[in-house]
Structure formats: C-alpha cells, structure tokens
C-alpha cells in the first residue's frame, strides 16, 4: 500500500513539474518576444527621429496641421527668431532683398523675440506698407496675403492663402509649410496680425 501511494505521489509531482515547465516555456517565450519588440522599437525610433523631417511632421500633427515640406520656408535658427524669419519670407515674396541677420538687428531681437511693432517698423523701412491689427476671422480671410499672424501667444507664422473651404496655408519658421483647417487655426490665433500692402 505504501508503494502504491508513493507512485501516485510521484505521478502527481511529474504533472506539477510538467505544468511548471510549460509555464516556464511560455514565460521565457513572452520575455524573449518582449525583448525583440523593445529592441525593434528602439531601432525604429532611432531611424524615425534620425530623419530630418520626422520631428517636423510630428510637430505639425501635434498642432493639428499637415506637414507639406519646407520649400520656400525660412527656418528659424534659434528659438526666438520666428518674427525675423517670418518677415524675411514676406520680403522674399515682394522681392525685397534683406539678409535675415539684418532683419534681426533692425527689429532689436531680444531673448523673448521681437514684437509686431518692430516687424512693422522694419517693413516700412524697406518701403513695404504694414499695419498691425487685431482682425476678426471674417476680416482675416479678406486680408491681402501673405500676412504675418501671431499664434499661440508666442510665435509668428506667415499665412499664404485661405481656400474657399477654410483651409489655411501656412509657412511656419519652426516647422515648415503646413496645411491646417480653419477650426484648428482659430484655436491658436487670437486676431493679432501684420498686414502688408505694396
């Protein structure tokens, strides 16, 4: 009787060992799969972030816009020179040849950036009429383009056009050329605008 009980006990131990050994295999496979996924993600992120446009595409998406490249965009060189870069793009549109460094000097660029008034004064110095306004959305759509809009309370962008369906075409010195819906644009713009006339 004792022998019979021992063999039953051994048989039970084998099942327990088989169960644990099966679980170990599953855990090992899951661990290995996790490591492979993690390494693939790291390699993918390195590849994506190494792309010169990846961050710009992400930033455009984050602001509710579509990234269209950077052709015709003066990309700002520092965090605080979006105003001079935007004015340089407007000057380029009107064939006014002034170097970005000259614009930065003329607008008295500070660590906080530049003001609409200093951009207006620089435009007038180059014989380009300019008026700073707080426009309503209706007046904004009617205003001559390109114009400079002050968005998010700390950034200047150039507005090139607005289509009949309300799509706003933007040249953002921090990101590049963007396409944004009217609703998304109105979320970041409170009316401050620099309008030009030639």
C-alpha positions as MATLAB code, in Angstrom:
seq = 'XXXXXXXXXXXXXXXXXXXXXXXXXXXXXXXXXXXXXXXXXXXXXXXXXXXXXXXXXXXXXXXXXXXXXXXXXXXXXXXXXXXXXXXXXXXXXXXXXXXXXXXXXXXXXXXXXXXXXXXXXXXXXXXXXXXXXXXXXXXXXXXXXXXXXXXXXXXXXXXXXXXXXXXXXXXXXXXXXXXXXXXXXXXXXXXXXXXXXX';
ca = [
       0.000    0.000    0.000;
       2.787    2.364    0.784;
       4.428    1.654   -2.579;
       1.185    2.452   -4.369;
       0.868    5.762   -2.557;
       4.460    6.662   -3.366;
       3.965    6.033   -7.046;
       0.787    8.159   -7.041;
       2.684   10.909   -5.306;
       5.494   10.685   -7.856;
       2.947   10.730  -10.668;
       1.447   13.943   -9.231;
       4.897   15.510   -8.934;
       5.544   14.765  -12.610;
       2.335   16.586  -13.589;
       3.275   19.538  -11.401;
       6.756   19.599  -12.951;
       5.247   19.402  -16.452;
       2.880   22.276  -15.682;
       5.677   24.423  -14.272;
       7.980   23.533  -17.139;
       5.215   24.533  -19.639;
       4.706   27.830  -17.815;
       8.432   28.452  -17.834;
       8.494   27.991  -21.586;
       5.599   30.407  -22.036;
       7.209   32.972  -19.723;
      10.551   32.583  -21.491;
       8.907   32.975  -24.910;
       6.957   36.035  -23.737;
      10.119   37.542  -22.261;
      12.049   36.926  -25.462;
       9.228   38.407  -27.544;
       9.174   41.484  -25.274;
      12.904   41.963  -25.716;
      12.616   41.638  -29.507;
       9.721   44.146  -29.604;
      11.621   46.583  -27.365;
      14.801   46.392  -29.461;
      12.775   46.799  -32.672;
      11.021   49.841  -31.193;
      14.335   51.411  -30.186;
      15.830   50.805  -33.641;
      12.653   52.159  -35.259;
      12.702   55.278  -33.097;
      16.356   55.900  -33.920;
      15.537   55.567  -37.616;
      12.452   57.803  -37.389;
      13.999   60.519  -35.228;
      17.130   60.480  -37.362;
      15.006   61.576  -40.309;
      15.252   65.365  -40.720;
      11.513   65.715  -41.285;
      10.209   63.329  -38.620;
      10.156   65.885  -35.819;
       8.556   68.471  -38.086;
       5.846   66.024  -39.152;
       5.192   65.167  -35.523;
       5.042   68.841  -34.500;
       2.667   69.603  -37.380;
       0.425   66.706  -36.355;
       0.550   67.865  -32.720;
      -0.697   71.318  -33.734;
      -3.496   69.907  -35.892;
      -1.808   70.555  -39.245;
      -0.427   68.554  -42.146;
       3.269   68.933  -42.949;
       3.942   69.777  -46.609;
       7.737   70.149  -46.612;
       9.950   73.185  -46.166;
      10.273   74.563  -49.690;
      10.062   78.366  -49.593;
      10.246   78.461  -45.796;
      12.907   80.390  -43.891;
      13.529   78.049  -40.968;
      14.348   79.921  -37.785;
      17.837   79.339  -36.466;
      17.078   79.986  -32.795;
      14.014   79.652  -30.584;
      13.419   83.422  -30.552;
      13.814   84.489  -34.204;
      10.469   83.425  -35.671;
       9.486   87.088  -36.236;
      12.523   87.979  -38.363;
      12.234   84.648  -40.244;
       8.548   85.334  -40.996;
       9.340   88.880  -42.151;
      12.143   87.538  -44.369;
       9.602   85.261  -46.093;
       7.305   88.235  -46.725;
      10.259   90.273  -48.040;
      11.172   87.404  -50.367;
       7.591   87.383  -51.689;
       7.866   91.089  -52.564;
      11.445   90.735  -53.930;
      12.906   92.842  -51.131;
      16.444   91.586  -50.629;
      17.467   91.858  -46.981;
      19.552   89.285  -45.107;
      17.996   87.605  -42.084;
      20.802   88.882  -39.848;
      19.991   92.471  -40.910;
      16.321   91.964  -40.069;
      17.278   90.567  -36.658;
      19.457   93.626  -35.941;
      16.813   96.058  -37.138;
      13.988   94.572  -35.051;
      16.188   94.591  -31.932;
      15.776   90.869  -31.342;
      15.807   90.024  -27.623;
      15.825   86.685  -25.839;
      11.995   86.880  -25.874;
      11.936   87.544  -29.614;
      10.509   90.520  -31.474;
       7.274   92.496  -31.448;
       4.698   93.160  -34.145;
       5.604   96.861  -33.882;
       9.306   96.202  -34.549;
       8.426   93.982  -37.544;
       6.094   96.715  -38.861;
       8.820   99.361  -38.492;
      11.329   97.175  -40.356;
       8.855   96.562  -43.199;
       8.199  100.293  -43.541;
      11.950  100.976  -43.505;
      12.125   98.778  -46.628;
       9.208  100.681  -48.257;
       6.671   97.940  -47.617;
       3.493   99.285  -46.058;
       2.441   97.387  -42.950;
      -0.347   97.634  -40.396;
      -0.746   95.697  -37.181;
      -4.355   94.751  -36.474;
      -6.463   92.539  -34.287;
      -8.631   91.089  -37.025;
     -11.905   89.225  -36.867;
     -11.948   85.878  -38.695;
     -14.011   87.477  -41.491;
     -11.511   90.324  -41.995;
      -8.632   87.868  -41.736;
      -9.980   85.830  -44.658;
     -10.396   89.009  -46.759;
      -6.965   90.494  -45.938;
      -4.217   90.550  -48.571;
      -1.799   87.634  -48.369;
       0.888   86.911  -47.431;
       0.480   88.260  -43.932;
       2.068   87.508  -40.583;
      -0.108   86.043  -37.828;
       0.823   85.844  -34.157;
      -0.197   82.401  -32.864;
      -0.141   80.510  -29.554;
       0.765   83.749  -27.761;
       4.466   83.453  -28.647;
       5.056   82.654  -32.309;
       4.911   84.329  -35.741;
       3.872   82.479  -38.910;
       3.221   83.538  -42.498;
      -0.246   82.944  -43.933;
      -0.052   82.443  -47.699;
      -3.667   81.701  -48.544;
      -7.017   80.507  -47.313;
      -9.066   78.303  -49.614;
     -12.830   78.541  -50.077;
     -13.310   75.557  -47.750;
     -11.378   77.389  -44.994;
      -8.072   75.530  -45.293;
      -5.245   77.793  -44.126;
      -1.862   77.507  -45.880;
       0.932   78.442  -43.500;
       4.701   78.814  -43.613;
       5.853   78.228  -40.050;
       9.517   79.148  -39.433;
       9.745   76.495  -36.699;
       8.233   73.610  -38.694;
       7.820   74.255  -42.418;
       4.950   74.514  -44.866;
       1.631   73.478  -43.301;
      -2.000   72.980  -44.200;
      -4.471   73.488  -41.352;
      -8.242   73.530  -41.046;
      -9.968   76.798  -40.222;
     -11.164   75.399  -36.881;
      -7.680   74.325  -35.803;
      -6.193   77.658  -36.872;
      -8.775   79.653  -34.911;
      -7.794   77.686  -31.793;
      -4.211   79.044  -31.932;
      -4.833   82.553  -33.340;
      -6.454   85.368  -31.351;
      -6.515   88.001  -34.093;
      -3.061   89.625  -33.901;
      -1.983   90.119  -37.491;
       0.505   92.151  -39.530;
      -0.974   93.006  -42.931;
       1.198   94.273  -45.809;
       0.491   96.449  -48.837;
       2.743   97.376  -51.727;
];
